[in-house]
Coordinates of N, CA and C in Angstrom, one line a residue:
M1 N 10.0 -17.0 -3.3 CA 10.0 -15.8 -4.0 C 9.1 -14.8 -3.4
T2 N 9.5 -13.6 -3.3 CA 8.7 -12.5 -2.7 C 7.7 -12.0 -3.8
L3 N 6.5 -11.6 -3.3 CA 5.5 -11.1 -4.2 C 4.8 -9.9 -3.4
H4 N 4.3 -8.9 -4.2 CA 3.6 -7.8 -3.6 C 2.2 -7.7 -4.0
L5 N 1.4 -6.9 -3.3 CA 0.0 -6.6 -3.7 C 0.0 -5.1 -4.1
L6 N -1.0 -4.9 -5.0 CA -1.3 -3.5 -5.5 C -2.7 -3.2 -5.2
K7 N -3.0 -2.1 -4.6 CA -4.4 -1.8 -4.2 C -4.7 -0.3 -4.4
L8 N -5.9 0.1 -4.8 CA -6.3 1.5 -4.9 C -6.5 1.9 -3.4
C9 N -6.0 3.1 -3.1 CA -6.2 3.7 -1.8 C -7.5 4.5 -1.8
V10 N -8.6 3.9 -1.5 CA -9.9 4.5 -1.5 C -10.1 5.3 -0.1
G11 N -10.5 6.5 -0.2 CA -10.7 7.3 1.0 C -9.6 8.2 1.3
A12 N -8.5 8.0 0.7 CA -7.3 8.9 0.9 C -6.8 9.4 -0.4
E13 N -6.7 10.7 -0.6 CA -6.4 11.2 -1.9 C -4.9 11.4 -2.0
T14 N -4.2 11.5 -0.9 CA -2.7 11.7 -0.9 C -2.0 10.8 0.1
V15 N -0.7 10.7 0.0 CA 0.0 9.9 1.0 C -0.1 10.5 2.3
E16 N -0.2 11.8 2.4 CA -0.4 12.4 3.7 C -1.7 12.0 4.4
D17 N -2.8 11.9 3.6 CA -4.1 11.4 4.1 C -3.9 10.0 4.7
L18 N -3.2 9.1 4.0 CA -3.0 7.8 4.5 C -2.2 7.8 5.7
E19 N -1.1 8.6 5.8 CA -0.3 8.7 7.0 C -1.1 9.2 8.2
A20 N -2.0 10.1 8.0 CA -2.9 10.6 9.0 C -3.9 9.5 9.5
F21 N -4.4 8.8 8.6 CA -5.3 7.7 8.9 C -4.6 6.6 9.8
V22 N -3.4 6.2 9.3 CA -2.7 5.2 10.0 C -2.3 5.7 11.4
A23 N -1.9 7.0 11.5 CA -1.5 7.6 12.8 C -2.7 7.6 13.8
A24 N -3.9 7.9 13.3 CA -5.0 7.9 14.1 C -5.4 6.5 14.6
R25 N -5.3 5.5 13.7 CA -5.6 4.1 14.0 C -4.6 3.6 15.1
M26 N -3.3 4.0 14.9 CA -2.3 3.5 15.8 C -2.4 4.1 17.2
A27 N -2.9 5.4 17.2 CA -3.1 6.0 18.5 C -4.2 5.3 19.3
S28 N -5.2 4.7 18.7 CA -6.2 4.1 19.4 C -6.1 2.5 19.5
A29 N -5.1 2.0 18.8 CA -5.0 0.5 18.7 C -4.1 0.0 19.9
Q30 N -4.3 -1.3 20.2 CA -3.5 -1.9 21.2 C -2.5 -2.9 20.6
T31 N -2.1 -2.6 19.3 CA -1.2 -3.5 18.6 C -0.1 -2.6 17.8
P32 N 1.0 -3.2 17.6 CA 2.1 -2.4 16.9 C 1.8 -2.4 15.4
Y33 N 0.7 -3.0 14.9 CA 0.5 -3.1 13.4 C -0.8 -2.4 13.1
T34 N -1.0 -2.1 11.8 CA -2.3 -1.6 11.3 C -2.8 -2.6 10.3
W35 N -4.0 -2.4 9.7 CA -4.5 -3.4 8.8 C -5.4 -2.8 7.8
H36 N -5.6 -3.5 6.7 CA -6.6 -3.2 5.7 C -7.5 -4.4 5.4
Q37 N -8.8 -4.2 5.5 CA -9.7 -5.3 5.3 C -10.1 -5.3 3.8
T38 N -10.2 -6.5 3.3 CA -10.6 -6.7 1.9 C -11.5 -8.0 1.8
R39 N -12.2 -8.1 0.7 CA -13.2 -9.2 0.5 C -12.5 -10.5 0.2
M40 N -11.6 -10.5 -0.8 CA -10.9 -11.7 -1.3 C -9.6 -12.0 -0.5
V41 N -9.3 -13.3 -0.4 CA -8.1 -13.7 0.3 C -7.1 -14.1 -0.7
P42 N -5.9 -13.4 -0.7 CA -4.8 -13.8 -1.6 C -4.4 -15.3 -1.4
K43 N -4.3 -16.0 -2.5 CA -4.0 -17.4 -2.5 C -2.5 -17.6 -2.3
R44 N -1.7 -16.6 -2.6 CA -0.2 -16.8 -2.6 C 0.3 -16.1 -1.3
R45 N -0.3 -16.5 -0.2 CA 0.1 -15.9 1.1 C 1.5 -16.0 1.5
D46 N 2.1 -17.2 1.3 CA 3.5 -17.4 1.7 C 4.5 -16.5 1.0
E47 N 4.2 -16.3 -0.3 CA 5.1 -15.4 -1.1 C 4.9 -13.9 -0.7
L48 N 3.7 -13.6 -0.3 CA 3.4 -12.2 0.1 C 4.0 -11.8 1.4
I49 N 3.9 -12.7 2.4 CA 4.5 -12.4 3.7 C 6.0 -12.6 3.8
A50 N 6.6 -13.1 2.8 CA 8.0 -13.4 2.7 C 8.8 -12.1 2.3
G51 N 8.4 -11.0 2.8 CA 9.0 -9.7 2.5 C 8.3 -8.8 1.5
G52 N 7.0 -9.2 1.2 CA 6.2 -8.4 0.3 C 5.6 -7.2 1.0
S53 N 5.1 -6.3 0.1 CA 4.5 -5.0 0.6 C 3.2 -4.8 -0.1
L54 N 2.3 -4.0 0.4 CA 1.1 -3.5 -0.2 C 1.4 -2.2 -0.8
Y55 N 1.4 -2.1 -2.1 CA 1.6 -0.8 -2.8 C 0.3 -0.1 -3.0
W56 N 0.2 1.2 -2.6 CA -1.0 2.0 -2.7 C -1.0 2.8 -3.9
V57 N -2.2 2.9 -4.6 CA -2.4 3.7 -5.8 C -3.3 4.9 -5.4
F58 N -2.8 6.1 -5.6 CA -3.5 7.3 -5.4 C -3.7 8.0 -6.7
K59 N -5.0 8.3 -7.1 CA -5.3 9.1 -8.3 C -4.5 8.6 -9.5
G60 N -4.5 7.3 -9.7 CA -3.9 6.7 -10.9 C -2.4 6.6 -10.8
Q61 N -1.8 6.7 -9.6 CA -0.3 6.7 -9.5 C 0.1 5.9 -8.2
V62 N 0.9 4.9 -8.4 CA 1.5 4.2 -7.2 C 2.4 5.2 -6.5
A63 N 2.2 5.4 -5.2 CA 3.0 6.5 -4.6 C 3.5 6.1 -3.2
A64 N 3.1 4.9 -2.7 CA 3.6 4.5 -1.3 C 3.4 3.0 -1.2
R65 N 4.0 2.5 -0.1 CA 3.8 1.1 0.2 C 3.9 0.9 1.7
Q66 N 3.4 -0.2 2.1 CA 3.5 -0.7 3.5 C 3.9 -2.2 3.5
K67 N 4.8 -2.6 4.4 CA 5.2 -4.0 4.4 C 4.1 -4.8 4.9
L68 N 3.9 -6.0 4.3 CA 2.9 -6.9 4.7 C 3.4 -7.8 5.8
I69 N 2.7 -7.9 6.9 CA 3.2 -8.7 8.1 C 2.5 -10.0 8.1
D70 N 1.2 -10.0 7.8 CA 0.4 -11.3 7.8 C -0.9 -11.1 7.0
I71 N -1.5 -12.2 6.7 CA -2.8 -12.2 6.0 C -3.7 -13.1 6.8
E72 N -4.8 -12.5 7.3 CA -5.7 -13.2 8.3 C -7.1 -13.3 7.7
P73 N -7.5 -14.5 7.1 CA -8.9 -14.7 6.7 C -9.8 -14.8 7.9
F74 N -11.0 -14.3 7.8 CA -12.0 -14.4 8.9 C -13.4 -14.2 8.3
T75 N -14.4 -14.5 9.1 CA -15.8 -14.4 8.7 C -16.4 -13.3 9.6
D76 N -17.0 -12.3 8.9 CA -17.6 -11.2 9.7 C -18.9 -11.5 10.3
E77 N -19.5 -10.6 11.0 CA -20.7 -10.9 11.8 C -21.9 -11.2 10.9
A78 N -21.8 -10.8 9.6 CA -22.9 -11.2 8.6 C -22.6 -12.5 7.9
G79 N -21.6 -13.2 8.3 CA -21.2 -14.5 7.8 C -20.5 -14.4 6.4
I80 N -20.0 -13.2 6.1 CA -19.2 -13.1 4.8 C -17.8 -13.2 5.1
S81 N -17.1 -14.0 4.2 CA -15.7 -14.2 4.3 C -15.0 -12.9 3.9
R82 N -14.0 -12.6 4.8 CA -13.2 -11.4 4.6 C -11.7 -11.7 4.8
C83 N -10.9 -10.7 4.6 CA -9.4 -10.9 4.8 C -8.9 -9.6 5.4
R84 N -8.0 -9.8 6.4 CA -7.4 -8.6 7.0 C -5.9 -8.7 6.6
L85 N -5.4 -7.7 5.9 CA -4.0 -7.6 5.5 C -3.3 -6.8 6.6
V86 N -2.5 -7.5 7.4 CA -1.8 -6.9 8.5 C -0.6 -6.2 8.0
L87 N -0.4 -4.9 8.3 CA 0.6 -4.1 7.7 C 1.5 -3.4 8.8
D88 N 2.7 -3.2 8.5 CA 3.6 -2.4 9.3 C 3.1 -0.9 9.1
P89 N 3.0 -0.2 10.2 CA 2.4 1.2 10.1 C 3.3 2.2 9.4
T90 N 4.6 1.8 9.1 CA 5.5 2.7 8.4 C 5.1 2.8 6.9
I91 N 4.9 4.0 6.5 CA 4.5 4.2 5.1 C 5.8 4.7 4.3
V92 N 6.2 3.9 3.3 CA 7.4 4.2 2.5 C 6.9 4.8 1.2
R93 N 7.4 6.0 0.9 CA 7.0 6.7 -0.4 C 7.8 6.0 -1.5
T94 N 7.2 5.9 -2.6 CA 7.8 5.2 -3.8 C 7.8 6.2 -4.9
R95 N 8.7 5.9 -5.9 CA 8.6 6.7 -7.2 C 7.2 6.5 -7.7
R96 N 6.7 7.6 -8.3 CA 5.3 7.5 -8.9 C 5.4 6.6 -10.1
Q97 N 4.3 5.8 -10.2 CA 4.2 4.9 -11.4 C 2.7 4.8 -11.8
P98 N 2.4 5.2 -13.0 CA 1.0 5.2 -13.4 C 0.4 3.8 -13.4
R99 N -0.9 3.8 -13.0 CA -1.7 2.6 -13.0 C -3.1 2.9 -13.4
R100 N -3.7 2.1 -14.2 CA -5.1 2.3 -14.5 C -6.0 1.8 -13.3
A101 N -7.2 2.3 -13.3 CA -8.1 1.9 -12.2 C -8.5 0.4 -12.3
F102 N -8.7 -0.3 -11.2 CA -9.1 -1.7 -11.2 C -9.8 -1.9 -9.9
Q103 N -10.5 -3.0 -9.8 CA -11.2 -3.3 -8.5 C -10.4 -4.3 -7.7
G104 N -10.6 -4.3 -6.4 CA -9.9 -5.2 -5.6 C -8.4 -5.0 -5.5
W105 N -7.6 -6.0 -5.6 CA -6.2 -5.9 -5.5 C -5.6 -6.7 -6.6
R106 N -4.3 -6.5 -6.9 CA -3.6 -7.3 -8.0 C -2.3 -7.7 -7.4
Y107 N -1.7 -8.8 -7.9 CA -0.4 -9.2 -7.5 C 0.6 -8.3 -8.3
L108 N 1.7 -8.0 -7.7 CA 2.7 -7.2 -8.3 C 4.1 -7.9 -8.1
R109 N 4.7 -8.2 -9.2 CA 6.0 -8.8 -9.2 C 7.1 -7.8 -8.7
P110 N 8.1 -8.3 -8.0 CA 9.1 -7.3 -7.5 C 9.8 -6.5 -8.6
E111 N 10.0 -7.1 -9.8 CA 10.6 -6.4 -10.9 C 9.7 -5.3 -11.5
D112 N 8.4 -5.4 -11.2 CA 7.5 -4.4 -11.7 C 7.2 -3.3 -10.7
A113 N 7.6 -3.5 -9.5 CA 7.3 -2.5 -8.4 C 8.2 -1.3 -8.5
P114 N 7.6 -0.1 -8.2 CA 8.5 1.1 -8.3 C 9.5 1.2 -7.1
D115 N 10.6 1.8 -7.4 CA 11.6 2.0 -6.3 C 11.1 2.9 -5.2
D116 N 11.7 2.8 -4.0 CA 11.4 3.7 -2.9 C 12.1 5.0 -3.3
V117 N 11.4 6.1 -2.8 CA 12.0 7.4 -2.9 C 13.1 7.5 -1.8
V118 N 14.3 7.8 -2.2 CA 15.4 8.1 -1.3 C 15.2 9.5 -0.7
S119 N 15.0 9.6 0.5 CA 14.7 10.9 1.1 C 16.0 11.8 1.2
T120 N 15.8 13.0 0.8 CA 16.9 14.0 0.9 C 16.3 15.2 1.6
T121 N 17.2 16.1 2.1 CA 16.7 17.2 2.8 C 15.8 18.1 1.9
V122 N 16.1 18.2 0.6 CA 15.3 19.0 -0.4 C 13.9 18.4 -0.5
E123 N 13.8 17.1 -0.6 CA 12.5 16.4 -0.8 C 11.7 16.3 0.4
D124 N 12.3 16.4 1.6 CA 11.6 16.1 2.8 C 10.3 17.0 3.0
G125 N 10.4 18.3 2.7 CA 9.3 19.2 3.0 C 8.3 19.4 1.8
L126 N 8.5 18.7 0.7 CA 7.7 19.0 -0.5 C 6.3 18.3 -0.4
P127 N 5.3 19.1 -0.7 CA 4.0 18.5 -0.8 C 3.9 17.5 -2.0
D128 N 3.0 16.6 -1.9 CA 2.9 15.5 -2.9 C 2.7 16.1 -4.3
D129 N 1.9 17.1 -4.5 CA 1.7 17.6 -5.9 C 2.9 18.3 -6.5
L130 N 3.7 19.0 -5.6 CA 5.0 19.5 -6.1 C 6.0 18.4 -6.4
R131 N 6.1 17.5 -5.5 CA 7.0 16.3 -5.7 C 6.7 15.6 -7.0
E132 N 5.4 15.4 -7.3 CA 4.9 14.7 -8.5 C 5.3 15.5 -9.7
A133 N 5.1 16.8 -9.7 CA 5.5 17.6 -10.8 C 7.0 17.6 -11.1
L134 N 7.8 17.6 -10.0 CA 9.2 17.6 -10.2 C 9.7 16.2 -10.7
E135 N 9.0 15.2 -10.2 CA 9.4 13.8 -10.7 C 9.0 13.7 -12.2
H136 N 7.8 14.2 -12.6 CA 7.4 14.1 -14.0 C 8.3 14.9 -14.9
A137 N 8.9 16.0 -14.4 CA 9.8 16.8 -15.2 C 11.2 16.2 -15.2
G138 N 11.4 15.1 -14.4 CA 12.7 14.5 -14.4 C 13.7 15.1 -13.5
I139 N 13.3 16.0 -12.6 CA 14.2 16.8 -11.7 C 14.5 15.9 -10.5
L140 N 13.5 15.2 -10.0 CA 13.7 14.3 -8.8 C 13.8 12.9 -9.2

């Protein structure tokens, strides 16, 4: 069974901010993947890497996801256990879904995950705030 993770996107206020961060990391990296480091290691690794994604929450709304490639536990230079979530650099926008603030990450069942936004020529150039307002009004 596939399982997803849900995580607050700290440091990026919009999907565009996350896209810029990932693009900068990829420009300097020697790998085809990007990653996110976290303190706790998910125990359900096999379910997560069997097609799961990391869903990002921006300002109380799930708005994007990245496919999980691997989960790599490691110990940092201070001797603290950490985890690297290895991600596909492609960021997929999702339908916005409200989420309350939480710490760390949460498991997300596939049936609870928001649908991907199907890109159309009208939606392609819209800024996030305008897209969010149109989705909230039921237009998109």
